[in-house]
JSON list of C-alpha atoms in Angstrom, two decimals:
[
{"chain": "A", "resi": 1, "resn": "MET", "atom": "CA", "xyz": [25.04, -17.72, 34.15]},
{"chain": "A", "resi": 2, "resn": "THR", "atom": "CA", "xyz": [23.71, -14.37, 35.34]},
{"chain": "A", "resi": 3, "resn": "LEU", "atom": "CA", "xyz": [22.51, -11.65, 32.99]},
{"chain": "A", "resi": 4, "resn": "GLN", "atom": "CA", "xyz": [25.63, -9.64, 33.79]},
{"chain": "A", "resi": 5, "resn": "ASP", "atom": "CA", "xyz": [27.96, -12.60, 33.11]},
{"chain": "A", "resi": 6, "resn": "ASP", "atom": "CA", "xyz": [26.25, -13.35, 29.82]},
{"chain": "A", "resi": 7, "resn": "TYR", "atom": "CA", "xyz": [26.50, -9.72, 28.75]},
{"chain": "A", "resi": 8, "resn": "ARG", "atom": "CA", "xyz": [30.18, -9.51, 29.74]},
{"chain": "A", "resi": 9, "resn": "ALA", "atom": "CA", "xyz": [30.91, -12.58, 27.62]},
{"chain": "A", "resi": 10, "resn": "HIS", "atom": "CA", "xyz": [29.00, -11.06, 24.71]},
{"chain": "A", "resi": 11, "resn": "VAL", "atom": "CA", "xyz": [30.92, -7.78, 24.91]},
{"chain": "A", "resi": 12, "resn": "LYS", "atom": "CA", "xyz": [34.27, -9.57, 25.18]},
{"chain": "A", "resi": 13, "resn": "ALA", "atom": "CA", "xyz": [33.51, -11.63, 22.08]},
{"chain": "A", "resi": 14, "resn": "GLU", "atom": "CA", "xyz": [32.07, -8.70, 20.10]},
{"chain": "A", "resi": 15, "resn": "LYS", "atom": "CA", "xyz": [34.12, -5.79, 21.45]},
{"chain": "A", "resi": 16, "resn": "ARG", "atom": "CA", "xyz": [35.68, -4.73, 18.16]},
{"chain": "A", "resi": 17, "resn": "ARG", "atom": "CA", "xyz": [32.36, -4.80, 16.31]},
{"chain": "A", "resi": 18, "resn": "LEU", "atom": "CA", "xyz": [30.53, -3.04, 19.14]},
{"chain": "A", "resi": 19, "resn": "LYS", "atom": "CA", "xyz": [33.09, -0.24, 19.08]},
{"chain": "A", "resi": 20, "resn": "ALA", "atom": "CA", "xyz": [32.04, 0.42, 15.49]},
{"chain": "A", "resi": 21, "resn": "LEU", "atom": "CA", "xyz": [28.44, 1.05, 16.51]},
{"chain": "A", "resi": 22, "resn": "PRO", "atom": "CA", "xyz": [27.07, 4.58, 16.03]},
{"chain": "A", "resi": 23, "resn": "TYR", "atom": "CA", "xyz": [27.73, 7.21, 18.67]},
{"chain": "A", "resi": 24, "resn": "PHE", "atom": "CA", "xyz": [30.94, 5.60, 19.91]},
{"chain": "A", "resi": 25, "resn": "SER", "atom": "CA", "xyz": [33.85, 8.01, 20.36]},
{"chain": "A", "resi": 26, "resn": "GLU", "atom": "CA", "xyz": [37.12, 7.88, 22.25]},
{"chain": "A", "resi": 27, "resn": "SER", "atom": "CA", "xyz": [36.13, 10.01, 25.22]},
{"chain": "A", "resi": 28, "resn": "GLU", "atom": "CA", "xyz": [37.05, 8.67, 28.65]},
{"chain": "A", "resi": 29, "resn": "GLU", "atom": "CA", "xyz": [33.38, 8.37, 29.63]},
{"chain": "A", "resi": 30, "resn": "LYS", "atom": "CA", "xyz": [32.57, 6.27, 26.60]},
{"chain": "A", "resi": 31, "resn": "ARG", "atom": "CA", "xyz": [35.63, 4.06, 26.96]},
{"chain": "A", "resi": 32, "resn": "ARG", "atom": "CA", "xyz": [34.18, 3.16, 30.34]},
{"chain": "A", "resi": 33, "resn": "ALA", "atom": "CA", "xyz": [30.67, 2.60, 28.97]},
{"chain": "A", "resi": 34, "resn": "PHE", "atom": "CA", "xyz": [30.89, -1.19, 29.03]},
{"chain": "A", "resi": 35, "resn": "VAL", "atom": "CA", "xyz": [32.01, -1.25, 32.67]},
{"chain": "A", "resi": 36, "resn": "VAL", "atom": "CA", "xyz": [29.48, 1.37, 33.71]},
{"chain": "A", "resi": 37, "resn": "LEU", "atom": "CA", "xyz": [26.66, -0.56, 32.05]},
{"chain": "A", "resi": 38, "resn": "PHE", "atom": "CA", "xyz": [27.70, -3.74, 33.89]},
{"chain": "A", "resi": 39, "resn": "GLU", "atom": "CA", "xyz": [27.50, -1.86, 37.17]},
{"chain": "A", "resi": 40, "resn": "VAL", "atom": "CA", "xyz": [24.09, -0.43, 36.29]},
{"chain": "A", "resi": 41, "resn": "LEU", "atom": "CA", "xyz": [22.74, -3.87, 35.47]},
{"chain": "A", "resi": 42, "resn": "GLU", "atom": "CA", "xyz": [23.48, -5.02, 39.00]},
{"chain": "A", "resi": 43, "resn": "LYS", "atom": "CA", "xyz": [20.53, -2.82, 40.03]},
{"chain": "A", "resi": 44, "resn": "HIS", "atom": "CA", "xyz": [18.46, -2.39, 36.86]},
{"chain": "A", "resi": 45, "resn": "SER", "atom": "CA", "xyz": [17.17, -4.49, 33.99]},
{"chain": "A", "resi": 46, "resn": "PHE", "atom": "CA", "xyz": [17.87, -3.86, 30.31]},
{"chain": "A", "resi": 47, "resn": "GLU", "atom": "CA", "xyz": [14.30, -2.65, 29.99]},
{"chain": "A", "resi": 48, "resn": "ASP", "atom": "CA", "xyz": [15.05, 0.05, 32.58]},
{"chain": "A", "resi": 49, "resn": "VAL", "atom": "CA", "xyz": [18.13, 1.14, 30.63]},
{"chain": "A", "resi": 50, "resn": "LEU", "atom": "CA", "xyz": [16.17, 1.37, 27.39]},
{"chain": "A", "resi": 51, "resn": "ARG", "atom": "CA", "xyz": [13.55, 3.59, 29.02]},
{"chain": "A", "resi": 52, "resn": "TRP", "atom": "CA", "xyz": [16.03, 6.06, 30.45]},
{"chain": "A", "resi": 53, "resn": "VAL", "atom": "CA", "xyz": [15.81, 9.58, 29.10]},
{"chain": "A", "resi": 54, "resn": "PRO", "atom": "CA", "xyz": [18.83, 11.90, 28.98]},
{"chain": "A", "resi": 55, "resn": "SER", "atom": "CA", "xyz": [17.99, 13.44, 32.37]},
{"chain": "A", "resi": 56, "resn": "GLY", "atom": "CA", "xyz": [18.41, 9.98, 33.91]},
{"chain": "A", "resi": 57, "resn": "CYS", "atom": "CA", "xyz": [21.20, 8.65, 31.71]},
{"chain": "A", "resi": 58, "resn": "SER", "atom": "CA", "xyz": [22.98, 11.32, 29.70]},
{"chain": "A", "resi": 59, "resn": "ASP", "atom": "CA", "xyz": [24.76, 9.03, 27.27]},
{"chain": "A", "resi": 60, "resn": "PRO", "atom": "CA", "xyz": [22.62, 7.21, 24.66]},
{"chain": "A", "resi": 61, "resn": "LEU", "atom": "CA", "xyz": [25.52, 4.80, 24.14]},
{"chain": "A", "resi": 62, "resn": "TYR", "atom": "CA", "xyz": [24.18, 2.74, 27.02]},
{"chain": "A", "resi": 63, "resn": "ARG", "atom": "CA", "xyz": [20.92, 2.26, 25.15]},
{"chain": "A", "resi": 64, "resn": "VAL", "atom": "CA", "xyz": [22.78, 1.43, 21.94]},
{"chain": "A", "resi": 65, "resn": "LEU", "atom": "CA", "xyz": [24.72, -1.32, 23.72]},
{"chain": "A", "resi": 66, "resn": "ALA", "atom": "CA", "xyz": [21.69, -2.71, 25.52]},
{"chain": "A", "resi": 67, "resn": "LEU", "atom": "CA", "xyz": [19.63, -2.71, 22.32]},
{"chain": "A", "resi": 68, "resn": "GLU", "atom": "CA", "xyz": [22.35, -4.52, 20.37]},
{"chain": "A", "resi": 69, "resn": "TYR", "atom": "CA", "xyz": [22.57, -7.19, 23.06]},
{"chain": "A", "resi": 70, "resn": "LEU", "atom": "CA", "xyz": [18.81, -7.64, 23.38]},
{"chain": "A", "resi": 71, "resn": "SER", "atom": "CA", "xyz": [18.47, -8.03, 19.59]},
{"chain": "A", "resi": 72, "resn": "ARG", "atom": "CA", "xyz": [19.95, -11.52, 19.98]},
{"chain": "A", "resi": 73, "resn": "THR", "atom": "CA", "xyz": [16.68, -12.55, 21.64]},
{"chain": "A", "resi": 74, "resn": "ARG", "atom": "CA", "xyz": [14.71, -11.75, 18.49]},
{"chain": "A", "resi": 75, "resn": "GLN", "atom": "CA", "xyz": [12.30, -14.52, 17.55]},
{"chain": "A", "resi": 76, "resn": "PRO", "atom": "CA", "xyz": [10.96, -15.32, 14.06]},
{"chain": "A", "resi": 77, "resn": "GLY", "atom": "CA", "xyz": [7.68, -13.65, 13.19]},
{"chain": "A", "resi": 78, "resn": "SER", "atom": "CA", "xyz": [6.26, -10.17, 13.28]},
{"chain": "A", "resi": 79, "resn": "GLU", "atom": "CA", "xyz": [3.46, -7.95, 14.53]},
{"chain": "A", "resi": 80, "resn": "THR", "atom": "CA", "xyz": [1.20, -5.79, 12.39]},
{"chain": "A", "resi": 81, "resn": "TRP", "atom": "CA", "xyz": [-0.50, -2.66, 13.72]},
{"chain": "A", "resi": 82, "resn": "ASP", "atom": "CA", "xyz": [-3.02, -0.36, 12.13]},
{"chain": "A", "resi": 83, "resn": "ASP", "atom": "CA", "xyz": [-2.62, 3.42, 12.34]},
{"chain": "A", "resi": 84, "resn": "THR", "atom": "CA", "xyz": [-1.40, 3.79, 15.94]},
{"chain": "A", "resi": 85, "resn": "THR", "atom": "CA", "xyz": [-0.90, 6.40, 18.65]},
{"chain": "A", "resi": 86, "resn": "LEU", "atom": "CA", "xyz": [1.39, 4.85, 21.26]},
{"chain": "A", "resi": 87, "resn": "ALA", "atom": "CA", "xyz": [0.96, 6.09, 24.83]},
{"chain": "A", "resi": 88, "resn": "GLU", "atom": "CA", "xyz": [2.64, 3.26, 26.81]},
{"chain": "A", "resi": 89, "resn": "ASP", "atom": "CA", "xyz": [6.14, 1.81, 26.72]},
{"chain": "A", "resi": 90, "resn": "THR", "atom": "CA", "xyz": [6.08, -1.17, 24.36]},
{"chain": "A", "resi": 91, "resn": "THR", "atom": "CA", "xyz": [8.58, -3.83, 23.28]},
{"chain": "A", "resi": 92, "resn": "VAL", "atom": "CA", "xyz": [8.15, -5.92, 20.13]},
{"chain": "A", "resi": 93, "resn": "VAL", "atom": "CA", "xyz": [10.32, -9.06, 19.97]},
{"chain": "A", "resi": 94, "resn": "GLY", "atom": "CA", "xyz": [10.68, -9.37, 16.20]},
{"chain": "A", "resi": 95, "resn": "ASP", "atom": "CA", "xyz": [9.57, -7.18, 13.30]},
{"chain": "A", "resi": 96, "resn": "LEU", "atom": "CA", "xyz": [6.82, -4.59, 13.39]},
{"chain": "A", "resi": 97, "resn": "VAL", "atom": "CA", "xyz": [4.79, -3.34, 10.42]},
{"chain": "A", "resi": 98, "resn": "VAL", "atom": "CA", "xyz": [2.47, -0.34, 10.85]},
{"chain": "A", "resi": 99, "resn": "ARG", "atom": "CA", "xyz": [-0.28, -0.02, 8.22]},
{"chain": "A", "resi": 100, "resn": "GLY", "atom": "CA", "xyz": [-0.58, 3.72, 8.51]},
{"chain": "A", "resi": 101, "resn": "HIS", "atom": "CA", "xyz": [1.04, 6.40, 10.68]},
{"chain": "A", "resi": 102, "resn": "LEU", "atom": "CA", "xyz": [2.81, 5.72, 13.97]},
{"chain": "A", "resi": 103, "resn": "THR", "atom": "CA", "xyz": [2.55, 8.55, 16.51]},
{"chain": "A", "resi": 104, "resn": "ASN", "atom": "CA", "xyz": [4.88, 7.71, 19.37]},
{"chain": "A", "resi": 105, "resn": "GLY", "atom": "CA", "xyz": [4.41, 9.32, 22.75]},
{"chain": "A", "resi": 106, "resn": "ALA", "atom": "CA", "xyz": [6.29, 6.74, 24.82]},
{"chain": "A", "resi": 107, "resn": "ALA", "atom": "CA", "xyz": [9.27, 4.36, 24.52]},
{"chain": "A", "resi": 108, "resn": "LEU", "atom": "CA", "xyz": [9.02, 1.86, 21.67]},
{"chain": "A", "resi": 109, "resn": "THR", "atom": "CA", "xyz": [11.63, -0.90, 21.37]},
{"chain": "A", "resi": 110, "resn": "VAL", "atom": "CA", "xyz": [11.61, -3.15, 18.30]},
{"chain": "A", "resi": 111, "resn": "LEU", "atom": "CA", "xyz": [14.10, -6.02, 18.26]},
{"chain": "A", "resi": 112, "resn": "GLY", "atom": "CA", "xyz": [13.76, -6.52, 14.51]},
{"chain": "A", "resi": 113, "resn": "ASP", "atom": "CA", "xyz": [12.82, -4.17, 11.66]},
{"chain": "A", "resi": 114, "resn": "LEU", "atom": "CA", "xyz": [10.23, -1.40, 11.98]},
{"chain": "A", "resi": 115, "resn": "THR", "atom": "CA", "xyz": [8.34, -0.65, 8.76]},
{"chain": "A", "resi": 116, "resn": "ILE", "atom": "CA", "xyz": [5.82, 2.22, 8.78]},
{"chain": "A", "resi": 117, "resn": "GLU", "atom": "CA", "xyz": [3.71, 2.69, 5.66]},
{"chain": "A", "resi": 118, "resn": "GLY", "atom": "CA", "xyz": [2.89, 6.27, 6.65]},
{"chain": "A", "resi": 119, "resn": "ALA", "atom": "CA", "xyz": [4.77, 8.73, 8.87]},
{"chain": "A", "resi": 120, "resn": "TYR", "atom": "CA", "xyz": [6.71, 8.22, 12.07]},
{"chain": "A", "resi": 121, "resn": "ILE", "atom": "CA", "xyz": [5.79, 11.13, 14.36]},
{"chain": "A", "resi": 122, "resn": "ALA", "atom": "CA", "xyz": [7.44, 11.59, 17.75]},
{"chain": "A", "resi": 123, "resn": "ASP", "atom": "CA", "xyz": [4.88, 13.55, 19.75]},
{"chain": "A", "resi": 124, "resn": "GLY", "atom": "CA", "xyz": [4.97, 13.48, 23.53]},
{"chain": "A", "resi": 125, "resn": "ASP", "atom": "CA", "xyz": [7.23, 13.89, 26.58]},
{"chain": "A", "resi": 126, "resn": "TYR", "atom": "CA", "xyz": [10.59, 12.96, 25.02]},
{"chain": "A", "resi": 127, "resn": "PRO", "atom": "CA", "xyz": [9.46, 9.82, 23.14]},
{"chain": "A", "resi": 128, "resn": "CYS", "atom": "CA", "xyz": [12.10, 7.23, 22.31]},
{"chain": "A", "resi": 129, "resn": "CYS", "atom": "CA", "xyz": [12.14, 4.76, 19.42]},
{"chain": "A", "resi": 130, "resn": "GLN", "atom": "CA", "xyz": [14.82, 2.05, 19.54]},
{"chain": "A", "resi": 131, "resn": "VAL", "atom": "CA", "xyz": [15.10, -0.36, 16.62]},
{"chain": "A", "resi": 132, "resn": "ALA", "atom": "CA", "xyz": [17.64, -3.16, 16.45]},
{"chain": "A", "resi": 133, "resn": "GLY", "atom": "CA", "xyz": [17.15, -3.49, 12.70]},
{"chain": "A", "resi": 134, "resn": "ARG", "atom": "CA", "xyz": [16.07, -1.10, 9.95]},
{"chain": "A", "resi": 135, "resn": "LEU", "atom": "CA", "xyz": [13.53, 1.68, 10.47]},
{"chain": "A", "resi": 136, "resn": "SER", "atom": "CA", "xyz": [11.62, 2.59, 7.30]},
{"chain": "A", "resi": 137, "resn": "SER", "atom": "CA", "xyz": [8.83, 5.14, 6.88]},
{"chain": "A", "resi": 138, "resn": "LYS", "atom": "CA", "xyz": [7.27, 7.41, 4.29]},
{"chain": "A", "resi": 139, "resn": "ASN", "atom": "CA", "xyz": [7.98, 10.53, 6.40]},
{"chain": "A", "resi": 140, "resn": "TYR", "atom": "CA", "xyz": [9.78, 11.07, 9.70]},
{"chain": "A", "resi": 141, "resn": "PHE", "atom": "CA", "xyz": [9.24, 13.83, 12.29]},
{"chain": "A", "resi": 142, "resn": "ALA", "atom": "CA", "xyz": [10.96, 14.22, 15.66]},
{"chain": "A", "resi": 143, "resn": "VAL", "atom": "CA", "xyz": [11.19, 17.24, 17.96]},
{"chain": "A", "resi": 144, "resn": "GLU", "atom": "CA", "xyz": [12.50, 16.72, 21.53]},
{"chain": "A", "resi": 145, "resn": "ALA", "atom": "CA", "xyz": [12.91, 12.98, 20.96]},
{"chain": "A", "resi": 146, "resn": "GLU", "atom": "CA", "xyz": [15.47, 10.21, 20.62]},
{"chain": "A", "resi": 147, "resn": "THR", "atom": "CA", "xyz": [15.70, 7.52, 17.93]},
{"chain": "A", "resi": 148, "resn": "ILE", "atom": "CA", "xyz": [18.18, 4.67, 17.59]},
{"chain": "A", "resi": 149, "resn": "ALA", "atom": "CA", "xyz": [18.08, 2.50, 14.43]},
{"chain": "A", "resi": 150, "resn": "LEU", "atom": "CA", "xyz": [21.02, 0.10, 14.29]},
{"chain": "A", "resi": 151, "resn": "GLY", "atom": "CA", "xyz": [20.09, -1.08, 10.79]},
{"chain": "A", "resi": 152, "resn": "GLY", "atom": "CA", "xyz": [19.71, 2.44, 9.39]},
{"chain": "A", "resi": 153, "resn": "LEU", "atom": "CA", "xyz": [16.86, 4.91, 9.01]},
{"chain": "A", "resi": 154, "resn": "HIS", "atom": "CA", "xyz": [15.28, 5.04, 5.55]},
{"chain": "A", "resi": 155, "resn": "VAL", "atom": "CA", "xyz": [12.67, 7.69, 4.72]},
{"chain": "A", "resi": 156, "resn": "ALA", "atom": "CA", "xyz": [10.96, 7.77, 1.33]},
{"chain": "A", "resi": 157, "resn": "ASP", "atom": "CA", "xyz": [10.11, 11.47, 1.47]},
{"chain": "A", "resi": 158, "resn": "THR", "atom": "CA", "xyz": [10.94, 13.94, 4.29]},
{"chain": "A", "resi": 159, "resn": "PHE", "atom": "CA", "xyz": [13.17, 13.51, 7.36]},
{"chain": "A", "resi": 160, "resn": "TRP", "atom": "CA", "xyz": [12.60, 16.38, 9.82]},
{"chain": "A", "resi": 161, "resn": "VAL", "atom": "CA", "xyz": [14.42, 16.75, 13.16]},
{"chain": "A", "resi": 162, "resn": "SER", "atom": "CA", "xyz": [14.79, 19.92, 15.23]},
{"chain": "A", "resi": 163, "resn": "TYR", "atom": "CA", "xyz": [15.76, 21.27, 18.66]},
{"chain": "A", "resi": 164, "resn": "ASN", "atom": "CA", "xyz": [18.98, 20.45, 20.47]},
{"chain": "A", "resi": 165, "resn": "HIS", "atom": "CA", "xyz": [17.58, 17.68, 22.68]},
{"chain": "A", "resi": 166, "resn": "THR", "atom": "CA", "xyz": [16.63, 15.66, 19.60]},
{"chain": "A", "resi": 167, "resn": "ILE", "atom": "CA", "xyz": [19.05, 12.77, 19.01]},
{"chain": "A", "resi": 168, "resn": "THR", "atom": "CA", "xyz": [19.15, 10.39, 16.04]},
{"chain": "A", "resi": 169, "resn": "ILE", "atom": "CA", "xyz": [21.61, 7.49, 16.01]},
{"chain": "A", "resi": 170, "resn": "ALA", "atom": "CA", "xyz": [22.00, 5.20, 12.99]},
{"chain": "A", "resi": 171, "resn": "PRO", "atom": "CA", "xyz": [24.72, 4.03, 10.59]},
{"chain": "A", "resi": 172, "resn": "VAL", "atom": "CA", "xyz": [22.95, 5.96, 7.83]},
{"chain": "A", "resi": 173, "resn": "VAL", "atom": "CA", "xyz": [19.92, 8.21, 7.40]},
{"chain": "A", "resi": 174, "resn": "GLU", "atom": "CA", "xyz": [18.54, 8.16, 3.85]},
{"chain": "A", "resi": 175, "resn": "ALA", "atom": "CA", "xyz": [15.76, 10.48, 2.68]},
{"chain": "A", "resi": 176, "resn": "ALA", "atom": "CA", "xyz": [14.59, 12.34, -0.38]},
{"chain": "A", "resi": 177, "resn": "ARG", "atom": "CA", "xyz": [14.60, 15.53, 1.72]},
{"chain": "A", "resi": 178, "resn": "ALA", "atom": "CA", "xyz": [16.37, 16.05, 5.05]},
{"chain": "A", "resi": 179, "resn": "CYS", "atom": "CA", "xyz": [15.73, 19.01, 7.33]},
{"chain": "A", "resi": 180, "resn": "VAL", "atom": "CA", "xyz": [18.06, 19.01, 10.36]},
{"chain": "A", "resi": 181, "resn": "GLN", "atom": "CA", "xyz": [17.72, 22.07, 12.58]},
{"chain": "A", "resi": 182, "resn": "ASP", "atom": "CA", "xyz": [19.82, 22.39, 15.76]},
{"chain": "A", "resi": 183, "resn": "SER", "atom": "CA", "xyz": [19.67, 18.67, 16.56]},
{"chain": "A", "resi": 184, "resn": "PHE", "atom": "CA", "xyz": [22.22, 15.85, 16.83]},
{"chain": "A", "resi": 185, "resn": "VAL", "atom": "CA", "xyz": [22.40, 13.26, 14.06]},
{"chain": "A", "resi": 186, "resn": "SER", "atom": "CA", "xyz": [25.02, 10.54, 14.54]},
{"chain": "A", "resi": 187, "resn": "ALA", "atom": "CA", "xyz": [24.76, 9.01, 11.06]},
{"chain": "A", "resi": 188, "resn": "GLU", "atom": "CA", "xyz": [25.89, 9.35, 7.48]},
{"chain": "A", "resi": 189, "resn": "LEU", "atom": "CA", "xyz": [23.23, 11.62, 6.00]},
{"chain": "A", "resi": 190, "resn": "ARG", "atom": "CA", "xyz": [22.24, 10.80, 2.43]},
{"chain": "A", "resi": 191, "resn": "ALA", "atom": "CA", "xyz": [19.59, 13.02, 0.90]},
{"chain": "A", "resi": 192, "resn": "ALA", "atom": "CA", "xyz": [18.81, 14.35, -2.56]},
{"chain": "A", "resi": 193, "resn": "ARG", "atom": "CA", "xyz": [18.06, 17.70, -0.90]},
{"chain": "A", "resi": 194, "resn": "SER", "atom": "CA", "xyz": [19.30, 18.57, 2.59]},
{"chain": "A", "resi": 195, "resn": "TYR", "atom": "CA", "xyz": [18.94, 21.61, 4.85]},
{"chain": "A", "resi": 196, "resn": "VAL", "atom": "CA", "xyz": [21.27, 21.30, 7.84]},
{"chain": "A", "resi": 197, "resn": "ASN", "atom": "CA", "xyz": [21.10, 24.30, 10.17]},
{"chain": "A", "resi": 198, "resn": "GLU", "atom": "CA", "xyz": [20.01, 26.55, 7.33]},
{"chain": "A", "resi": 199, "resn": "PRO", "atom": "CA", "xyz": [16.67, 28.05, 6.28]},
{"chain": "A", "resi": 200, "resn": "VAL", "atom": "CA", "xyz": [14.16, 25.50, 5.02]},
{"chain": "A", "resi": 201, "resn": "PRO", "atom": "CA", "xyz": [12.01, 26.61, 2.05]},
{"chain": "A", "resi": 202, "resn": "THR", "atom": "CA", "xyz": [8.75, 25.45, 3.64]},
{"chain": "A", "resi": 203, "resn": "SER", "atom": "CA", "xyz": [6.63, 27.13, 0.96]},
{"chain": "A", "resi": 204, "resn": "GLU", "atom": "CA", "xyz": [8.38, 25.17, -1.78]},
{"chain": "A", "resi": 205, "resn": "LEU", "atom": "CA", "xyz": [8.55, 21.88, 0.12]},
{"chain": "A", "resi": 206, "resn": "PHE", "atom": "CA", "xyz": [5.27, 21.85, 2.02]},
{"chain": "A", "resi": 207, "resn": "GLY", "atom": "CA", "xyz": [3.14, 24.68, 0.64]},
{"chain": "A", "resi": 208, "resn": "PHE", "atom": "CA", "xyz": [3.06, 27.02, 3.65]},
{"chain": "A", "resi": 209, "resn": "GLU", "atom": "CA", "xyz": [4.97, 29.87, 5.29]},
{"chain": "A", "resi": 210, "resn": "ALA", "atom": "CA", "xyz": [5.20, 30.00, 9.09]},
{"chain": "A", "resi": 211, "resn": "ASP", "atom": "CA", "xyz": [7.46, 31.35, 11.81]},
{"chain": "A", "resi": 212, "resn": "ASP", "atom": "CA", "xyz": [6.92, 28.11, 13.77]},
{"chain": "A", "resi": 213, "resn": "PRO", "atom": "CA", "xyz": [6.99, 25.41, 11.09]},
{"chain": "A", "resi": 214, "resn": "GLU", "atom": "CA", "xyz": [7.05, 22.25, 13.26]},
{"chain": "A", "resi": 215, "resn": "PRO", "atom": "CA", "xyz": [3.29, 21.82, 13.89]},
{"chain": "A", "resi": 216, "resn": "HIS", "atom": "CA", "xyz": [2.56, 22.53, 10.24]},
{"chain": "A", "resi": 217, "resn": "VAL", "atom": "CA", "xyz": [5.13, 19.99, 9.06]},
{"chain": "A", "resi": 218, "resn": "ARG", "atom": "CA", "xyz": [3.70, 17.41, 11.47]},
{"chain": "A", "resi": 219, "resn": "ASP", "atom": "CA", "xyz": [0.18, 18.01, 10.17]},
{"chain": "A", "resi": 220, "resn": "TRP", "atom": "CA", "xyz": [1.43, 17.89, 6.57]},
{"chain": "A", "resi": 221, "resn": "MET", "atom": "CA", "xyz": [2.91, 14.44, 7.22]},
{"chain": "A", "resi": 222, "resn": "ARG", "atom": "CA", "xyz": [-0.27, 13.22, 8.88]},
{"chain": "A", "resi": 223, "resn": "ASN", "atom": "CA", "xyz": [-2.26, 14.30, 5.85]},
{"chain": "A", "resi": 224, "resn": "GLN", "atom": "CA", "xyz": [-0.07, 12.32, 3.46]},
{"chain": "A", "resi": 225, "resn": "GLY", "atom": "CA", "xyz": [-1.51, 9.00, 2.30]}
]
């Protein structure tokens, strides 16, 4: 059985459940997403699809579908990283635990759960983080980035996303504090305190005042234990 045949069989068996995945609407383009992805796979691998950025593939739904399918290949076990700055595309088959901060400047695909003891910081040329399971971190920062977490995104302290090319896709985003500024969040947002397209009291939350708060928020997260 070819990769395409196997994927077609998977979609046919799971179609109803797959339609309930995040970022799925009833637009004509998205109704055709399954067929379009089959056609793409005649020329590209799933790894190619997962690395596409919006300029090459405008609809993140393709990456959601590919990620969900690839998660079936997950093997028992996990990897553990120390404090890491990622500069190359990386795939982890299983769970990943980061004992510190994870600064992502590439495309990271985790086919299990991603647990970060410090902050997740997207910092590079449109970094992508794609997690088939649950993504957990102490803090979360993304500007001009894409994140998919099919098991939900859970942040102990601050979730910060800004700029209109920033996309977050998950069933739920949970955080103590959520700051969403001119960015797309396809998720149920649960936060004790949330600031969605409204002024963020940076002095109260982070201890500084600035016209351009993003670099200061990023540094604040990096300085957290």
